[in-house]
Amino acid sequence: MENKRSSFTGKLGFVLAAAGSAVGLGNIWRFPYLAAKYGGGMFLLTYIVLAVTFGFTLMVAEISLGRKTQLSAISAFSKLDKRFSFLGYLASIVPVIILPYYSVIGGWVTKYLYVFASGGMQDAVKDDYFTNFISTPAEPVGWFLIFMALTAIIVLLGVEKGVEKVSKVMMPVLVVLTLFVAIYAMFMPGAMEGVKYYLTPDFSKFSATTVLAAMGQVFYSMSVMMAIMIAYGSFLDDSSNIARDGIIIAFSDLAVSLLSGIVMFTTMYGTGLQDMLATKSGPGLAFGVYPTAIVNLSKSGVFNAIFAFVFYFCLCTLAIDSAFSLVEGISTAFSDKFGTDKKKTTITLCVIAGVISLVYTTGAGLAVLDIVDNWCNSFTLILIGVLETIAIGWFFKTSKVVKEINRNSKKFKMPRVWFDIAVKFVAPVSLTVLFVWNIIDLFKNKGGIYGAADGYNLTSNILAGWLVFALCLVRGFVIPRFKGKNKQTETEETWED
Ligand code: TRP
């Protein structure tokens, strides 16, 4: 790798960049619809517990692997233990899977932002507006291209300037806006019913499905199990405090999700649309329901229009920030490993994502998107979780990982016992159970947790899902054969000081 690795300037640079990656559509689009789908309070409670335990612990572990090796995932894993280099490949396929559909959704957001900015809000609330929009291929493709181009431009500006400038300005603004929206929405008549539904766990709704959905969402939202946090960690220098930064990143991610849950449930109940939570819960929920809720928000059309604009502006910048991180993560991993030119890699990547994204803009696009998204989170991320925790827990010496996490931390130190128990035992065992259970359920219930109930049959579910796995195989076996110049010097032991 290059001798001089670009690094984050200033203490806040890393935190903002990593939080910018974590906080995204996953928090505002995915989290609330899952909460609606899997029983409000019960999902919320499960999610919080898993985020604080699994999510936080594994996120700081990944960051520390990156900092220690100063390498991105593929090279980091092979440097720590050659036998696990496949894991780096496996993990770095995930952003490749996510990027195309994430950008398609980013395109939808951009479209809505444009509609709201140009005063067409009333049109957007008509019942089949969203359905009509996504079933006319040309339009979503156009908006996708705009979104992708914006993302590519930001990436090409470079990590030091790009990441920091975008995140620094946007993150605090977004948090304040969402907070405002959440508080405002609480004062709507009936909104408190929504808050109650959201905050009161109904234990009869607890099931393996809830745990699986929440676990996948924790990984997805925190951008772990997908090479990203390792890459971010690799930009850190020795003086950074991973334990403290990890807490800030994990909690801001959690906070934005919780806030958008409140926004979702209060506005839905406050505008009498709570039935839509059940009937329309799916990837389209945020698009079908939010605008309708916003139009009914207050009697003042002007206020509603401004509100809508601000809200979608918020969503759009969050989406770009995350998409930016996806592109950055993939191109860093690739150019690090093969010594390819970063600029060319980025452009090629955006073009490939563009081609793949065409699948999501066909007639059955939304269903394919839903299946791929859920397959990625409920199978791929969980499987990587199993393998990664085994690797870290049993092959990388947990004492050294913990030491790396706690290195500069004075106030909060990750307890060694906690880390050992979590990473060696609890995580691999429970993730394996979830993974196996999901496969059994896939066949037993003809489609698993995202099967029959959502109207997808087993065949299409498996076909779209296998596409994801096929991509993993391509990444794992074909790309390593790519004859690039590997600029790295591999050394055997990296955990020694
Ligand atoms: N965490 C992002 C979100 O919540 C989505 C995401 C998943 C992501 N994987 C990523 C973002 C990798 C950047 C990099 O929206």
Coordinates of C-alpha atoms and ligand atoms in Angstrom, one line a residue:
M1 CA 0.0 0.0 0.0
E2 CA 0.9 3.6 -0.3
N3 CA 3.4 4.8 2.2
K4 CA 1.4 7.8 3.1
R5 CA -2.1 6.9 3.7
S6 CA -4.5 9.8 3.6
S7 CA -5.9 10.2 7.0
F8 CA -8.6 12.2 8.8
T9 CA -7.6 15.6 9.8
G10 CA -8.7 16.8 13.2
K11 CA -10.3 14.7 15.9
L12 CA -13.8 15.0 14.6
G13 CA -13.0 14.0 11.0
F14 CA -13.2 10.3 11.6
V15 CA -16.2 10.3 13.9
L16 CA -18.1 12.4 11.4
A17 CA -17.1 10.3 8.4
A18 CA -17.9 7.0 10.1
A19 CA -21.2 8.4 11.5
G20 CA -22.0 9.7 8.1
S21 CA -21.6 6.2 6.7
A22 CA -23.7 4.7 9.4
V23 CA -26.5 7.2 9.5
G24 CA -28.4 7.0 6.2
L25 CA -31.5 5.7 4.5
G26 CA -31.2 2.7 6.8
N27 CA -32.2 4.9 9.7
I28 CA -34.9 6.9 8.1
W29 CA -36.3 4.5 5.4
R30 CA -35.5 1.0 6.6
F31 CA -35.7 1.2 10.4
P32 CA -39.2 2.7 10.7
Y33 CA -40.7 0.3 8.2
L34 CA -39.2 -2.7 10.0
A35 CA -40.5 -1.3 13.3
A36 CA -43.9 -1.0 11.7
K37 CA -43.7 -4.5 10.3
Y38 CA -42.4 -6.3 13.3
G39 CA -44.6 -5.0 16.0
G40 CA -43.5 -1.4 17.1
G41 CA -42.2 -1.5 20.7
M42 CA -41.1 -5.1 20.6
F43 CA -38.9 -4.5 17.6
L44 CA -37.6 -1.3 19.1
L45 CA -36.5 -3.0 22.4
T46 CA -34.9 -5.9 20.5
Y47 CA -33.1 -3.4 18.3
I48 CA -31.8 -1.3 21.1
V49 CA -30.4 -4.3 23.0
L50 CA -28.7 -5.7 19.9
A51 CA -27.3 -2.4 18.8
V52 CA -25.7 -1.7 22.2
T53 CA -24.3 -5.2 22.6
F54 CA -23.6 -6.8 19.3
G55 CA -23.5 -3.7 17.1
F56 CA -21.3 -1.5 19.2
T57 CA -18.8 -4.3 20.2
L58 CA -18.4 -5.6 16.7
M59 CA -18.1 -2.1 15.2
V60 CA -15.2 -1.1 17.5
A61 CA -13.6 -4.5 16.8
E62 CA -13.7 -3.8 13.1
I63 CA -12.3 -0.3 13.5
S64 CA -9.5 -1.6 15.6
L65 CA -8.6 -4.2 12.9
G66 CA -8.4 -1.4 10.4
R67 CA -6.2 0.8 12.6
K68 CA -3.9 -1.9 13.6
T69 CA -3.2 -3.1 10.1
Q70 CA -3.6 0.2 8.4
L71 CA -5.2 -1.8 5.6
S72 CA -8.7 -2.2 4.2
A73 CA -10.6 -5.4 4.8
I74 CA -9.3 -7.8 2.2
S75 CA -5.7 -7.1 3.0
A76 CA -6.3 -6.7 6.7
F77 CA -7.8 -10.2 7.1
S78 CA -5.1 -11.8 5.0
K79 CA -2.4 -10.0 7.0
L80 CA -3.9 -11.2 10.3
D81 CA -4.4 -14.7 9.2
K82 CA -4.0 -15.9 5.7
R83 CA -6.7 -18.5 6.1
F84 CA -9.2 -15.7 6.6
S85 CA -8.4 -13.7 3.5
F86 CA -11.6 -15.0 1.9
L87 CA -13.5 -13.2 4.6
G88 CA -12.3 -9.9 3.5
Y89 CA -13.5 -10.7 0.0
L90 CA -16.8 -11.9 1.3
A91 CA -17.3 -8.8 3.4
S92 CA -16.3 -6.4 0.6
I93 CA -18.9 -7.8 -1.7
V94 CA -21.7 -6.5 0.5
P95 CA -21.2 -2.8 -0.4
V96 CA -21.2 -4.0 -4.0
I97 CA -24.6 -5.5 -3.5
I98 CA -26.0 -2.6 -1.5
L99 CA -24.7 0.3 -3.6
P100 CA -26.9 -0.3 -6.7
Y101 CA -30.2 -0.6 -4.8
Y102 CA -29.2 2.0 -2.3
S103 CA -28.6 4.5 -5.1
V104 CA -31.9 3.6 -6.7
I105 CA -33.6 4.5 -3.5
G106 CA -31.4 7.6 -3.3
G107 CA -32.7 8.4 -6.8
W108 CA -36.3 8.2 -5.5
V109 CA -35.4 10.6 -2.7
T110 CA -33.9 13.0 -5.1
K111 CA -37.0 12.8 -7.3
Y112 CA -39.2 13.6 -4.3
L113 CA -37.0 16.4 -3.2
Y114 CA -37.3 17.9 -6.7
V115 CA -41.1 17.5 -6.7
F116 CA -41.4 19.2 -3.3
A117 CA -38.9 21.9 -4.2
S118 CA -40.9 22.7 -7.3
G119 CA -44.2 22.9 -5.4
G120 CA -45.8 19.7 -6.7
M121 CA -46.4 18.2 -3.3
Q122 CA -50.1 17.7 -3.7
D123 CA -49.4 15.3 -6.6
A124 CA -47.1 13.2 -4.6
V125 CA -49.7 12.2 -2.1
K126 CA -52.1 10.6 -4.6
D127 CA -52.5 7.0 -3.9
D128 CA -50.6 5.4 -6.8
Y129 CA -48.1 8.2 -7.3
F130 CA -45.2 6.1 -6.0
T131 CA -46.3 3.0 -7.8
N132 CA -46.7 4.9 -11.1
F133 CA -43.4 6.5 -10.6
I134 CA -41.4 3.3 -10.1
S135 CA -43.2 1.4 -12.8
T136 CA -42.1 3.9 -15.5
P137 CA -38.5 2.7 -16.0
A138 CA -37.1 5.8 -17.6
E139 CA -37.8 8.1 -14.7
P140 CA -36.3 6.1 -11.9
V141 CA -33.3 5.5 -14.1
G142 CA -32.9 9.2 -14.7
W143 CA -33.1 10.1 -11.1
F144 CA -30.7 7.2 -10.2
L145 CA -28.2 8.6 -12.7
I146 CA -28.4 12.1 -11.1
F147 CA -28.0 10.6 -7.6
M148 CA -25.1 8.4 -8.7
A149 CA -23.4 11.3 -10.5
L150 CA -23.6 13.5 -7.4
T151 CA -22.1 10.7 -5.3
A152 CA -19.3 10.0 -7.8
I153 CA -18.4 13.7 -7.9
I154 CA -18.1 13.8 -4.1
V155 CA -15.9 10.7 -4.1
L156 CA -13.6 12.0 -6.7
L157 CA -13.0 15.1 -4.6
G158 CA -11.0 12.9 -2.3
V159 CA -11.3 11.5 1.2
E160 CA -9.8 14.3 3.3
K161 CA -11.7 17.1 1.7
G162 CA -14.8 15.3 0.6
V163 CA -15.7 13.2 3.6
E164 CA -15.1 15.9 6.2
K165 CA -16.7 18.8 4.5
V166 CA -19.9 17.0 3.6
S167 CA -20.3 15.3 7.0
K168 CA -19.2 18.2 9.1
V169 CA -21.9 20.4 7.7
M170 CA -24.6 17.9 7.3
M171 CA -24.6 15.7 10.3
P172 CA -25.4 18.2 13.1
V173 CA -28.0 19.9 10.8
L174 CA -29.7 16.7 10.2
V175 CA -29.9 15.6 13.8
V176 CA -31.4 19.0 14.8
L177 CA -33.9 18.8 11.9
T178 CA -35.0 15.3 12.8
L179 CA -35.3 16.3 16.4
F180 CA -37.4 19.2 15.5
V181 CA -39.7 17.1 13.3
A182 CA -40.0 14.5 16.0
I183 CA -41.0 17.0 18.7
Y184 CA -43.3 18.9 16.3
A185 CA -45.0 15.6 15.3
M186 CA -45.6 14.7 19.0
F187 CA -48.1 17.6 19.4
M188 CA -50.4 16.4 16.7
P189 CA -53.7 15.1 18.0
G190 CA -53.6 11.3 18.5
A191 CA -49.8 11.3 18.0
M192 CA -49.3 10.0 21.5
E193 CA -51.1 6.8 20.6
G194 CA -48.4 6.3 18.0
V195 CA -45.6 7.0 20.6
K196 CA -47.3 4.5 22.9
Y197 CA -47.4 1.8 20.2
Y198 CA -43.8 2.5 19.4
L199 CA -42.5 2.5 22.9
T200 CA -44.5 -0.2 24.6
P201 CA -43.2 -3.7 23.8
D202 CA -45.8 -6.3 23.2
F203 CA -44.0 -9.4 24.3
S204 CA -46.4 -11.7 22.5
K205 CA -44.8 -10.3 19.3
F206 CA -41.3 -11.5 20.2
S207 CA -40.0 -14.2 17.9
A208 CA -36.9 -15.3 16.1
T209 CA -38.1 -13.3 13.1
T210 CA -38.0 -10.1 15.1
V211 CA -34.5 -10.9 16.4
L212 CA -33.3 -11.7 12.9
A213 CA -34.8 -8.6 11.3
A214 CA -33.4 -6.4 14.1
M215 CA -29.9 -8.1 13.9
G216 CA -29.7 -7.6 10.2
Q217 CA -30.8 -4.0 10.6
V218 CA -28.2 -3.4 13.3
F219 CA -25.4 -4.6 11.0
Y220 CA -26.8 -2.7 8.0
S221 CA -27.3 0.5 9.9
M222 CA -23.9 0.5 11.6
S223 CA -22.3 -0.4 8.3
V224 CA -20.6 -3.4 9.9
M225 CA -19.8 -6.8 8.4
M226 CA -19.2 -5.1 5.1
A227 CA -15.5 -4.1 5.1
I228 CA -16.5 -0.4 5.6
M229 CA -15.5 0.2 9.2
I230 CA -12.3 -1.7 8.7
A231 CA -11.5 0.7 5.9
Y232 CA -12.4 3.7 8.0
G233 CA -10.2 2.4 10.9
S234 CA -7.3 2.1 8.5
F235 CA -7.3 5.8 8.1
L236 CA -6.8 6.4 11.8
D237 CA -3.5 7.0 13.4
D238 CA -2.2 5.8 16.8
S239 CA -3.5 8.7 18.8
S240 CA -7.2 7.9 18.1
N241 CA -9.5 6.8 20.8
I242 CA -11.5 3.9 19.3
A243 CA -13.6 3.1 22.4
R244 CA -14.8 6.7 22.7
D245 CA -15.3 7.3 19.0
G246 CA -17.2 4.0 18.7
I247 CA -19.6 5.1 21.4
I248 CA -20.3 8.4 19.7
I249 CA -20.8 6.7 16.3
A250 CA -23.0 3.9 17.6
F251 CA -25.1 6.2 19.7
S252 CA -25.7 8.8 17.0
D253 CA -26.7 6.1 14.6
L254 CA -29.1 4.7 17.2
A255 CA -30.4 8.1 18.1
V256 CA -31.3 9.0 14.5
S257 CA -33.1 5.7 14.1
L258 CA -35.1 6.1 17.3
L259 CA -36.0 9.7 16.2
S260 CA -37.1 8.7 12.8
G261 CA -39.2 5.9 14.4
I262 CA -40.9 8.6 16.5
V263 CA -41.4 10.8 13.4
M264 CA -42.9 7.8 11.6
F265 CA -45.3 6.7 14.3
T266 CA -46.4 10.1 15.5
T267 CA -47.2 11.4 12.1
M268 CA -48.9 8.2 11.1
Y269 CA -51.2 8.2 14.1
G270 CA -51.5 12.0 14.2
T271 CA -52.8 12.1 10.7
G272 CA -55.0 9.0 11.1
L273 CA -53.0 6.9 8.7
Q274 CA -52.0 4.2 11.2
D275 CA -53.6 1.5 9.1
M276 CA -51.1 2.2 6.4
L277 CA -48.4 1.1 8.7
A278 CA -49.5 -2.5 8.4
T279 CA -50.8 -2.5 4.9
K280 CA -48.0 -0.6 3.2
S281 CA -45.1 -1.7 5.3
G282 CA -42.3 -2.4 2.8
P283 CA -39.6 -0.6 1.0
G284 CA -42.2 1.8 -0.4
L285 CA -43.5 2.8 3.0
A286 CA -41.4 6.0 3.5
F287 CA -42.4 7.1 0.0
G288 CA -46.1 6.2 0.1
V289 CA -46.7 7.3 3.6
Y290 CA -44.4 10.2 4.6
P291 CA -45.7 12.6 1.9
T292 CA -49.3 11.8 2.8
A293 CA -48.5 12.4 6.4
I294 CA -46.7 15.7 5.7
V295 CA -49.5 17.1 3.6
N296 CA -51.8 16.6 6.5
L297 CA -49.4 17.9 9.1
S298 CA -50.7 21.4 9.5
K299 CA -53.4 23.6 8.0
S300 CA -50.8 25.8 6.5
G301 CA -49.9 24.6 3.0
V302 CA -46.7 26.7 3.0
F303 CA -45.5 25.2 6.3
N304 CA -46.2 21.7 5.0
A305 CA -44.3 22.4 1.8
I306 CA -41.3 23.8 3.6
F307 CA -41.4 20.9 6.0
A308 CA -41.5 18.4 3.1
F309 CA -38.6 20.1 1.4
V310 CA -36.5 20.1 4.5
F311 CA -37.4 16.5 5.4
Y312 CA -36.4 15.3 1.9
F313 CA -33.4 17.5 1.8
C314 CA -32.4 15.7 5.0
L315 CA -33.0 12.3 3.5
C316 CA -31.1 13.1 0.3
T317 CA -28.0 14.3 2.0
L318 CA -28.0 11.4 4.3
A319 CA -28.3 9.1 1.4
I320 CA -25.5 10.7 -0.5
D321 CA -23.3 10.6 2.5
S322 CA -23.8 6.9 2.8
A323 CA -23.6 6.2 -0.9
F324 CA -20.4 8.1 -0.9
S325 CA -19.1 5.9 1.8
L326 CA -20.2 2.8 0.0
V327 CA -18.3 3.9 -3.2
E328 CA -15.3 5.0 -1.2
G329 CA -15.2 1.7 0.7
I330 CA -15.3 -0.4 -2.4
S331 CA -12.8 1.6 -4.4
T332 CA -10.3 1.9 -1.4
A333 CA -10.5 -1.9 -0.9
F334 CA -10.0 -2.5 -4.6
S335 CA -7.2 0.0 -5.3
D336 CA -5.4 -0.9 -2.1
K337 CA -5.3 -4.6 -3.0
F338 CA -4.7 -4.3 -6.7
G339 CA -2.9 -1.0 -7.0
T340 CA -5.5 0.3 -9.5
D341 CA -6.0 4.0 -10.0
K342 CA -8.6 5.2 -7.5
K343 CA -10.3 7.6 -9.9
K344 CA -10.7 5.0 -12.6
T345 CA -11.9 2.4 -10.1
T346 CA -14.5 4.8 -8.8
I347 CA -15.9 5.6 -12.2
T348 CA -15.9 1.9 -13.3
L349 CA -17.7 1.1 -10.1
C350 CA -20.4 3.7 -10.6
V351 CA -20.9 2.4 -14.2
I352 CA -21.2 -1.2 -13.0
A353 CA -23.7 -0.1 -10.2
G354 CA -25.6 1.7 -12.9
V355 CA -26.0 -1.4 -15.0
I356 CA -27.0 -3.6 -12.1
S357 CA -29.5 -1.0 -10.9
L358 CA -31.5 -1.4 -14.1
V359 CA -32.8 -4.6 -12.6
Y360 CA -34.5 -2.6 -9.9
T361 CA -36.2 -0.3 -12.3
T362 CA -38.1 -3.0 -14.2
G363 CA -41.7 -3.9 -13.6
A364 CA -40.8 -6.4 -10.8
G365 CA -38.1 -4.1 -9.6
L366 CA -39.5 -3.2 -6.2
A367 CA -40.0 -6.9 -5.3
V368 CA -36.5 -7.8 -6.4
L369 CA -35.1 -4.8 -4.4
D370 CA -37.0 -6.0 -1.4
I371 CA -35.8 -9.6 -1.7
V372 CA -32.1 -8.6 -2.4
D373 CA -32.1 -6.1 0.5
N374 CA -33.6 -8.6 2.9
W375 CA -31.5 -11.5 1.7
C376 CA -28.4 -9.4 2.1
N377 CA -29.3 -8.5 5.7
S378 CA -30.8 -11.7 6.9
F379 CA -28.4 -14.2 5.3
T380 CA -25.2 -12.6 4.0
L381 CA -24.5 -10.2 6.9
I382 CA -25.4 -12.8 9.5
L383 CA -23.1 -15.4 7.8
I384 CA -20.3 -12.9 7.7
G385 CA -21.0 -12.1 11.3
V386 CA -20.6 -15.8 12.2
L387 CA -17.3 -16.1 10.4
E388 CA -15.9 -12.8 11.5
T389 CA -16.6 -13.4 15.2
I390 CA -15.0 -16.8 14.9
A391 CA -12.0 -15.2 13.3
I392 CA -11.6 -12.4 15.8
G393 CA -12.6 -14.5 18.8
W394 CA -10.5 -17.6 18.1
F395 CA -7.8 -16.7 15.7
F396 CA -6.8 -13.0 16.2
K397 CA -6.1 -13.0 19.9
T398 CA -8.9 -11.1 21.7
S399 CA -6.5 -9.6 24.2
K400 CA -4.8 -7.6 21.5
V401 CA -8.0 -6.5 19.9
V402 CA -9.3 -5.2 23.2
K403 CA -6.0 -3.5 23.9
E404 CA -6.2 -1.8 20.5
I405 CA -9.8 -0.7 21.2
N406 CA -8.9 0.7 24.6
R407 CA -5.5 2.1 23.6
N408 CA -6.1 5.8 24.2
S409 CA -9.2 5.6 26.2
K410 CA -9.2 6.8 29.8
K411 CA -12.9 7.0 30.7
F412 CA -14.5 4.1 29.0
K413 CA -12.7 0.9 28.5
M414 CA -14.2 -2.2 26.9
P415 CA -14.0 -4.9 29.6
R416 CA -12.0 -7.8 28.4
V417 CA -14.4 -10.4 29.8
W418 CA -17.3 -8.7 28.0
F419 CA -15.4 -8.8 24.7
D420 CA -14.3 -12.4 25.2
I421 CA -17.7 -13.7 26.1
A422 CA -19.5 -11.7 23.4
V423 CA -17.1 -12.4 20.5
K424 CA -16.0 -15.9 21.3
F425 CA -19.2 -17.4 22.4
V426 CA -22.5 -15.4 22.4
A427 CA -22.1 -13.9 18.9
P428 CA -21.0 -16.9 16.9
V429 CA -23.5 -19.2 18.6
S430 CA -26.5 -16.9 18.3
L431 CA -25.7 -15.8 14.8
T432 CA -25.3 -19.4 13.7
V433 CA -28.7 -20.3 15.3
L434 CA -30.3 -17.4 13.5
F435 CA -28.7 -18.3 10.2
V436 CA -29.7 -21.9 10.3
W437 CA -33.2 -21.1 11.6
N438 CA -33.7 -18.7 8.7
I439 CA -32.7 -21.3 6.1
I440 CA -35.0 -23.9 7.6
D441 CA -37.8 -21.3 7.7
L442 CA -37.1 -20.3 4.1
F443 CA -38.2 -23.7 3.0
K444 CA -40.7 -24.5 5.6
N445 CA -42.7 -21.3 5.2
K446 CA -42.0 -21.1 1.5
G447 CA -39.9 -18.0 1.4
G448 CA -38.7 -17.4 4.9
I449 CA -39.4 -14.3 6.8
Y450 CA -39.7 -12.3 3.6
G451 CA -41.7 -15.0 1.9
A452 CA -45.3 -15.8 1.5
A453 CA -46.6 -13.0 3.7
D454 CA -45.1 -10.4 1.4
G455 CA -46.4 -12.2 -1.7
Y456 CA -43.1 -13.5 -2.9
N457 CA -42.9 -17.1 -3.8
L458 CA -40.1 -19.4 -2.9
T459 CA -38.6 -19.5 -6.4
S460 CA -38.4 -15.8 -6.9
N461 CA -37.1 -15.4 -3.4
I462 CA -34.3 -17.9 -3.9
L463 CA -33.5 -16.7 -7.4
A464 CA -33.0 -13.1 -6.4
G465 CA -31.2 -14.3 -3.2
W466 CA -28.9 -16.6 -5.1
L467 CA -28.0 -13.7 -7.4
V468 CA -26.6 -12.1 -4.3
F469 CA -24.6 -15.2 -3.4
A470 CA -23.4 -15.6 -7.0
L471 CA -22.0 -12.1 -6.7
C472 CA -20.2 -13.2 -3.6
L473 CA -18.7 -16.0 -5.5
V474 CA -17.6 -13.8 -8.3
R475 CA -16.0 -11.5 -5.7
G476 CA -14.4 -14.3 -3.8
F477 CA -13.0 -16.3 -6.7
V478 CA -12.9 -14.4 -10.0
I479 CA -11.7 -11.0 -8.9
P480 CA -8.7 -12.3 -6.9
R481 CA -7.5 -13.7 -10.2
F482 CA -7.5 -10.2 -11.6
K483 CA -3.9 -9.5 -12.4
G484 CA -3.3 -6.2 -10.7
K485 CA -0.2 -5.0 -9.1
N486 CA -0.4 -5.7 -5.4
K487 CA 1.4 -2.9 -3.7
Q488 CA 1.3 -4.4 -0.3
T489 CA 4.0 -5.9 1.7
E490 CA 2.6 -8.8 3.7
T491 CA 4.0 -9.5 7.0
E492 CA 3.1 -12.4 9.3
E493 CA 2.4 -11.0 12.7
T494 CA 0.7 -7.6 13.2
W495 CA -0.6 -7.8 16.7
E496 CA 2.7 -7.2 18.3
D497 CA 3.5 -3.7 19.2
Ligands
TRP1 N1 -25.5 2.3 7.2 C1 -26.2 2.9 6.0 C2 -27.5 3.4 6.4 O1 -28.0 3.1 7.4 C3 -26.3 1.9 4.9 C4 -25.1 1.2 4.6 C5 -25.0 -0.1 4.6 C6 -23.9 1.7 4.2 N2 -23.8 -0.5 4.3 C7 -23.1 0.6 4.1 C8 -23.4 2.9 4.1 C9 -21.8 0.8 3.7 C10 -22.1 3.1 3.7 C11 -21.3 2.0 3.6 O2 -28.2 4.0 5.6

